[in-house]
Coordinates of C-alpha atoms in Angstrom, one line a residue:
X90 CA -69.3 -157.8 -231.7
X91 CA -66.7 -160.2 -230.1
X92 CA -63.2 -158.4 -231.2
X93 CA -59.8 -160.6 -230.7
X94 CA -57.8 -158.7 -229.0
X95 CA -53.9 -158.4 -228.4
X96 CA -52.8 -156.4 -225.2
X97 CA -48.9 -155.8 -224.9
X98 CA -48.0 -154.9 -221.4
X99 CA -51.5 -156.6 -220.1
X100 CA -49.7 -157.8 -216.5
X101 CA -48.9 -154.2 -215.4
X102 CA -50.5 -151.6 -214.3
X103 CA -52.8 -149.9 -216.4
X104 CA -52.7 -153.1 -218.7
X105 CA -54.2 -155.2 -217.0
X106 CA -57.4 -152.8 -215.7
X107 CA -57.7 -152.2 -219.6
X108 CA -57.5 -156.4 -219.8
X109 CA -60.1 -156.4 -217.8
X110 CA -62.7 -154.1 -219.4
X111 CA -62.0 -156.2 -222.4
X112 CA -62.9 -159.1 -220.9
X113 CA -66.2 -157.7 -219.5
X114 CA -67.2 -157.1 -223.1
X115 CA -66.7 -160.9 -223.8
X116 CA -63.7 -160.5 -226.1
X117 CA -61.0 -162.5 -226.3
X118 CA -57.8 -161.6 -225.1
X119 CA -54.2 -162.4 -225.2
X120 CA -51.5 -160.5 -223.0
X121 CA -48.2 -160.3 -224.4
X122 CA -45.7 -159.1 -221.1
X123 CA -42.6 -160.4 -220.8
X124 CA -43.1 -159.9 -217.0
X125 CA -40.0 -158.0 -215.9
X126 CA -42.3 -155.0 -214.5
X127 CA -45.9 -157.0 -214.3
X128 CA -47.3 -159.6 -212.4
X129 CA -49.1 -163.3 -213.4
X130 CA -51.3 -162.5 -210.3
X131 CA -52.7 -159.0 -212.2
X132 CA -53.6 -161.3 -215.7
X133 CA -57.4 -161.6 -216.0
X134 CA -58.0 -165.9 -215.9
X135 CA -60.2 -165.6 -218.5
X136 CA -57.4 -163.6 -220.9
X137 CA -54.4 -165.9 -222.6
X138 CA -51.2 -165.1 -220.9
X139 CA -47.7 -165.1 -223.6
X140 CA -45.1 -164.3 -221.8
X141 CA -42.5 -162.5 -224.2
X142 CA -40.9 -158.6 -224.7
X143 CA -42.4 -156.5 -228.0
X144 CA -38.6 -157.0 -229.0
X145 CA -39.1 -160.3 -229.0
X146 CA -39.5 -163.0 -232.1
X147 CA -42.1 -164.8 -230.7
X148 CA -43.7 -161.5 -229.8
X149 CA -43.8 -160.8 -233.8
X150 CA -45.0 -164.6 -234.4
X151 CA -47.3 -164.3 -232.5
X152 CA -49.2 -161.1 -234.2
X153 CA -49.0 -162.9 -237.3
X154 CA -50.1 -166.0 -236.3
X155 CA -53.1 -164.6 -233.7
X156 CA -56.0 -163.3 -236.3
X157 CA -56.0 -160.1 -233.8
X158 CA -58.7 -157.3 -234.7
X159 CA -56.9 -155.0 -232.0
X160 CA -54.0 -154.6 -230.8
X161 CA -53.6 -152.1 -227.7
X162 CA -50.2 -151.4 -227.1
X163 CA -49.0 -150.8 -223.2
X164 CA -45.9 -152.4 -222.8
X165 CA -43.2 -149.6 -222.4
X166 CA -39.9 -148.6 -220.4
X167 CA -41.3 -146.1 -218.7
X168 CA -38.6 -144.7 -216.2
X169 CA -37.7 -141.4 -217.5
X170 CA -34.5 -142.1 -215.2
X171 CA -33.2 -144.8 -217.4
X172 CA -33.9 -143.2 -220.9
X173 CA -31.9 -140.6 -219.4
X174 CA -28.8 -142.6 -218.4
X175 CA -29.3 -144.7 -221.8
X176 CA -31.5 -143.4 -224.4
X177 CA -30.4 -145.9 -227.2
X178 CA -31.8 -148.4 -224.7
X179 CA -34.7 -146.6 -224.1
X180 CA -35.2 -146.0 -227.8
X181 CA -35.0 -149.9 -228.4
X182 CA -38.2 -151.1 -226.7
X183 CA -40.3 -147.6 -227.2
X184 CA -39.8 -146.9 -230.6
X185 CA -38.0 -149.7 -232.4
X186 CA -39.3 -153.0 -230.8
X187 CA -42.4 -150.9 -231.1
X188 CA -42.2 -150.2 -234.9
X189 CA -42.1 -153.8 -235.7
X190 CA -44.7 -154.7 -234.0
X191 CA -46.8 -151.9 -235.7
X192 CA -45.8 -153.3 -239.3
X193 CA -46.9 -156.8 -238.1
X194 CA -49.9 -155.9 -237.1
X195 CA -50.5 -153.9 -240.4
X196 CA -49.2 -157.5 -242.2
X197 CA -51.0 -159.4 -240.2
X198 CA -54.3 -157.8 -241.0
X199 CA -55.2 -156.1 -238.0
X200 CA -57.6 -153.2 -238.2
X201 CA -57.1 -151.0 -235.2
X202 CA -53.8 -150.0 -232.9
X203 CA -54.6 -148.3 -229.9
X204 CA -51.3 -147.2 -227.9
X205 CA -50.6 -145.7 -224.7
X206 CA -48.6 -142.5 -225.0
X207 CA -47.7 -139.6 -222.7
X208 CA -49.1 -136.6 -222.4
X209 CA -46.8 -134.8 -219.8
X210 CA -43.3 -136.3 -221.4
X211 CA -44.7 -135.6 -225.6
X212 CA -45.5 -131.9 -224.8
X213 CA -42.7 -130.8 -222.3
X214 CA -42.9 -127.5 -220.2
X215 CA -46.2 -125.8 -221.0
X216 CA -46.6 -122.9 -223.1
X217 CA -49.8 -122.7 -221.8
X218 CA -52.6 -124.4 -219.5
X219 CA -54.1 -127.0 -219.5
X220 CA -52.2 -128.4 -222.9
X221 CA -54.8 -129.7 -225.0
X222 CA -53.8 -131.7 -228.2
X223 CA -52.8 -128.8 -230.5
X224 CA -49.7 -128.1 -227.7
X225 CA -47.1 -128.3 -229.5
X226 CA -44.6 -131.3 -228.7
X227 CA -41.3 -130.4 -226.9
X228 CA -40.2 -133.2 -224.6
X229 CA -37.4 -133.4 -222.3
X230 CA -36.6 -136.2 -222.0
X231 CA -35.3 -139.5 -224.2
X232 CA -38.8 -141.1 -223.0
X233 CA -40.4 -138.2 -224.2
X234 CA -38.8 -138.4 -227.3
X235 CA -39.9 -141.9 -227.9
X236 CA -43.4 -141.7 -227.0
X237 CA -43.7 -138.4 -229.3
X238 CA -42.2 -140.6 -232.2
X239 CA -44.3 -143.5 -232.3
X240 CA -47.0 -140.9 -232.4
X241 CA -45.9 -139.2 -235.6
X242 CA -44.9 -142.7 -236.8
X243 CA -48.5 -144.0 -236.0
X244 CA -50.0 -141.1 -237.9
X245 CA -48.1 -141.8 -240.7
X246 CA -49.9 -145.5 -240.7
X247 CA -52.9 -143.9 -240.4
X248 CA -52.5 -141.9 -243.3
X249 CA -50.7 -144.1 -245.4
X250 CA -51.8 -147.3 -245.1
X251 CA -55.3 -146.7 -244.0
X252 CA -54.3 -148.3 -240.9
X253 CA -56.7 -147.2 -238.0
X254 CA -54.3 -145.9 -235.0
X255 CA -54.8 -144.2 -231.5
X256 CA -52.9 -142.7 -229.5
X257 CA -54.0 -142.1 -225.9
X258 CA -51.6 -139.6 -224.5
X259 CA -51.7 -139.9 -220.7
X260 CA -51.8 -137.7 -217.6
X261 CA -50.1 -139.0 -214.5
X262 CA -52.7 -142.4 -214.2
X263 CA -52.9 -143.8 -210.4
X264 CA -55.0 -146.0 -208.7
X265 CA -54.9 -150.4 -207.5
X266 CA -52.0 -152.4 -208.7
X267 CA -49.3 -149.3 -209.5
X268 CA -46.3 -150.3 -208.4
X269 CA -44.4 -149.0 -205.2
X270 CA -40.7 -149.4 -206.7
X271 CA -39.3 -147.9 -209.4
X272 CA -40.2 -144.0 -210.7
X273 CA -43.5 -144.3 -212.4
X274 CA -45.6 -143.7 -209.7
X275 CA -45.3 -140.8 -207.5
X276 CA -48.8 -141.7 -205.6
X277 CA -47.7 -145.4 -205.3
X278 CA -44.4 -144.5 -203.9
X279 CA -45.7 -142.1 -201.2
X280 CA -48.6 -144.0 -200.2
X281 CA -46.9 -147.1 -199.6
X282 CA -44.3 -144.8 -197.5
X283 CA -46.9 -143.1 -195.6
X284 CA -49.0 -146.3 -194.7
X285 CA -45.7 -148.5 -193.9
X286 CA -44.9 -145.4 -191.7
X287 CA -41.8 -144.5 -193.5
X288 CA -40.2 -141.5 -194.2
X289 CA -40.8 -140.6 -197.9
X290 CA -38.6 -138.2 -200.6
X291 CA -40.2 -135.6 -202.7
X292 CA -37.6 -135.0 -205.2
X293 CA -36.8 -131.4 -205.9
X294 CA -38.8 -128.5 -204.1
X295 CA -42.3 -130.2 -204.2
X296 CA -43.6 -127.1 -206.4
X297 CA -43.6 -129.2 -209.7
X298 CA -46.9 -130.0 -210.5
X299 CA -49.1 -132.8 -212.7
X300 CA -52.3 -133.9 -213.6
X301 CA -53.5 -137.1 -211.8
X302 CA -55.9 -139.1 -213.0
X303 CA -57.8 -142.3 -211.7
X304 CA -56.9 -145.4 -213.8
X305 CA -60.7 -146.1 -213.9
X306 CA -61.4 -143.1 -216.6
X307 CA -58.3 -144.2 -218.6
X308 CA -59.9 -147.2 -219.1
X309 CA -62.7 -145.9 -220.3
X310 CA -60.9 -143.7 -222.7
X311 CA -59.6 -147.1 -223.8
X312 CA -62.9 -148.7 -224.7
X313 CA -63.9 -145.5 -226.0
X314 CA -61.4 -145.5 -228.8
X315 CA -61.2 -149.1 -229.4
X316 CA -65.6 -149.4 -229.6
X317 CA -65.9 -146.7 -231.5
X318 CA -64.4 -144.7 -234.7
X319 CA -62.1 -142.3 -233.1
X320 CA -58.7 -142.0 -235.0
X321 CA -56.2 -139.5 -233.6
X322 CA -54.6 -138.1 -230.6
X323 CA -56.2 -137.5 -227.8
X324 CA -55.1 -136.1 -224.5
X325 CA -56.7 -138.4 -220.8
X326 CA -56.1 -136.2 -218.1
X327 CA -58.4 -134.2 -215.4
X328 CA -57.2 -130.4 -216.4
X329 CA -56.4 -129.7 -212.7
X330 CA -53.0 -129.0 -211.4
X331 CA -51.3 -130.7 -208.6
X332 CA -47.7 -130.1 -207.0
X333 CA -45.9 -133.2 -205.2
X334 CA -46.3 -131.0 -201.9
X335 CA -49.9 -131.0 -202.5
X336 CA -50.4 -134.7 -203.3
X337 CA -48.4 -135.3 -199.9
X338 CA -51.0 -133.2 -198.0
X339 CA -53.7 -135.0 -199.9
X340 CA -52.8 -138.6 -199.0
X341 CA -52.5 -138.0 -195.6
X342 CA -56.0 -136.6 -195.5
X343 CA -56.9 -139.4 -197.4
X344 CA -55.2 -142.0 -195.2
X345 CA -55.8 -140.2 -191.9
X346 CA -52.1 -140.4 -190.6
X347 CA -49.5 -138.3 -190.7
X348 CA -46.3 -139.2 -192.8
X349 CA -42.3 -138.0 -192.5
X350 CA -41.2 -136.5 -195.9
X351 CA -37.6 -134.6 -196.8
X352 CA -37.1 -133.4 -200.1
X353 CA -34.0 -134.9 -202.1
X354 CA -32.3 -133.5 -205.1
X355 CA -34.7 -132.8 -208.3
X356 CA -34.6 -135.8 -211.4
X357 CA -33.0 -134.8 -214.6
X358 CA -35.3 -134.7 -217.0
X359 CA -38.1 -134.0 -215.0
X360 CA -39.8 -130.8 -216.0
X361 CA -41.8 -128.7 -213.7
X362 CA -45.6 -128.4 -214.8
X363 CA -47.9 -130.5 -216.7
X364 CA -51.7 -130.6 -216.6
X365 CA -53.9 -131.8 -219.6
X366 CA -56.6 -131.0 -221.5
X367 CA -58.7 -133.9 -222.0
X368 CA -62.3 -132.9 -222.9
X369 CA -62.0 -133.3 -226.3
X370 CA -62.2 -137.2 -225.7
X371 CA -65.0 -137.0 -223.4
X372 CA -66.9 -134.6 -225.8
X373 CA -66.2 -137.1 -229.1
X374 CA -66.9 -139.9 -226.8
X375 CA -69.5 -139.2 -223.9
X376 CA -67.4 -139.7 -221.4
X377 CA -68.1 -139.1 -217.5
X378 CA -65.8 -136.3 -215.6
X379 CA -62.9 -137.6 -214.7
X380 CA -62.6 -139.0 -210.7
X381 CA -61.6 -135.9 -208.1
X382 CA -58.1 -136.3 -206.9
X383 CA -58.9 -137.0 -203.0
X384 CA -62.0 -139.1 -204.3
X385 CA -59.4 -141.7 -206.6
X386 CA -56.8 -141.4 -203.8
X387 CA -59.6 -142.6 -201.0
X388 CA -60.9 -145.6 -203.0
X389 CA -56.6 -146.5 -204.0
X390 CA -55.8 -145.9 -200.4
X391 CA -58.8 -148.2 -199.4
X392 CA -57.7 -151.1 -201.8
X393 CA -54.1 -151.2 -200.2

C-alpha cells in the first residue's frame, strides 16, 4: 500500500534516515523543516521539501490541504540547555506548536501520528534498570516535561477520538548526519573533537551514564509502528548502560587515535543514569537486536 506521508523535522538527523526508509517503500513524502537545525543536503530528492516551523500557518495549511495518511512527527527543540534557561519557549514548539498540529491532522483526516519522544528526559532518574514503559514518568527537565505531555495528550487522542497515535520514546540515537554543534549529540560532539584532533569536554564527572543506540534500529522502530497496528508507547533503546567516560574510551578504539579530554562543570538538568528497555517493541514487532555500541560507532566513525 502506497501511504502519503507527512514528516516534520525530515532535514535533521533522525528525520531524514526515517525520510528515507519511507521512500524505499515507494511512499510519498513531504518534509515539513523549517531548516534552522537541518540541512537541504540531508532531504531525500525523491521526498517534497516545505520549508516552514510546526508553529507555523502554512505548517497547519499544509496538513489540511495535503490528503496525508501519516504524519510522523520529528521536528523538536531538543536542547535540554535552552528549555532550561526558557521553558515557556521550549513549551511553545514541543507541546503547543505541537498540539495544533495534532488537531489538524485529526481534522484533516489523517489516520496515524507517529511521534518522536524521549525516553531518558520522560522517565527522569531511574527507580530501576533498564526502565521499560511502565517506569513511571519523572523528568527533570522543561524538555522532559514537554515530551512527557504530548504523550499523555497523544493518548488522550487515541482514546478519544479514535485517533491512532505512537509514541516512540528514544534512547540516546547516534549514527551519520548528527550534528557536531549544539547539545544533542554527545557521540557527535566527541567524535568530531577526537578526529579533528581537538581537545574535547565531558561535562560533569563522566560517571553519568545512557543508552546509545544506532539510528539504523530507530528507523526500524519507525516503520514498524507506522506498517503495522501498534498503538501505544514504546521505549527504542539497547538496555545497556554507558557512562560519557566509557563512550570516550570507546571512540578512540573505534577511531584508532588517541584524543585530549577535561571534564567541565556538569549541565543543569542533566540527570545521571538512563538505560531503556526496549524489547517490548522488538517482541510486538520482530525486530532485530539492536547494533553493539563499538559496532554503530565503527560504521558512524567510518562515514565521517
Amino acid at each position: 500500500m502506497t501511504l502519503n506521508v507527512l514528516v516534520t523535522g525530515g532535514a535533521g538527523f533522525i528525520g531524514s534516515h526515517v525520510v528515507d526508509a519511507y521512500v524505499e517503500r515507494g511512499w510519498r513524502v513531504t518534509v515539513l523543516d523549517d531548516l534552522s537545525t537541518g540541512s537541504r543536503k540531508n532531504v531525500n530528492p525523491r521526498a517534497e521539501l516545505v520549508v516552514a516551523g510546526v508553529g507555523e500557518t502554512a505548517a497547519i495549511e499544509l496538513l489540511r490541504r495535503g490528503g496525508f495518511d501519516l504524519v510522523n512527527h520529528h521536528a523538536a527543540q531538543v536542547d535540554v540547555r535552552v528549555s532550561v534557561a526558557d521553558p515557556a519557549s521550549d513549551a511553545e514548539t514541543n507541546v503547543v506548536a505541537t498540539l495544533r498540529l495534532i488537531q489538524a491532522a485529526l481534522e484533516s483526516g489523517v489516520r496515524k501520528i507517529v511521534f518522536a519522544s524521549s525516553g531518558g528526559a520522560a522517565y527522569g532518574e531511574p527507580l530501576r534498570i533498564p526502565q521499560d514503559e511502565s517506569h513511571p514518568v519523572n523528568p527533570i527537565s522543561p524538555y522532559g516535561c514537554a515530551k512527557a505531555a504530548v504523550d499523555q495528550y497523544l493518548a488522550y487522542y487515541r482514546e478519544v477520538h479514535r485517533l491512532s497515535t505512537v509514541s516512540l520514546r528514544y534512547a540516546n540515537v547516534y549514527g551519520p548526519r548528527q550534528r557536531r554543534e549544539g547539545e544533542a549529540g554527545v557521540v557527535a560532539i566527541l567524535a568530531g573533537r577526537l578526529l579533528a584532533d581537538e581537545p574535547a569536554t565531558i561535562h560533569g564527572t563522566g560517571d553519568q551514564t545512557r543508552d546509545y543506540v544506532f539510528v539504523e534500529d530507530v528507523v526500524r522502530a519507525n516503520l514498524a509502528v507506522s506498517e503495522g497496528d501498534l498503538p501505544g508507547i514504546y521505549n527504542v533503546g539497547t538496555g545497556v548502560e554507558t557512562s560519557v567516560n566509557q563512550l570516550w574510551d570507546a571512540l578512540q578504539r573505534s577511531a584508532g587515535v588517541a584524543g585530549r579530554v577535561s571534564h567541565g562543570p556538569a549541565k543543569k538538568g542533566e540527570q545521571m543514569r538512563s538505560v531503556l528497555d526496549g524489547t517490548r517493541l522488538r517482541a510486538a514487532a520482530g525486530l532485530p537486536e539492536p547494533l553493539p555500541l563499538e559496532e554503530g560507532l565503527r560504521k558512524f566513525i567510518d562515514d565521517l
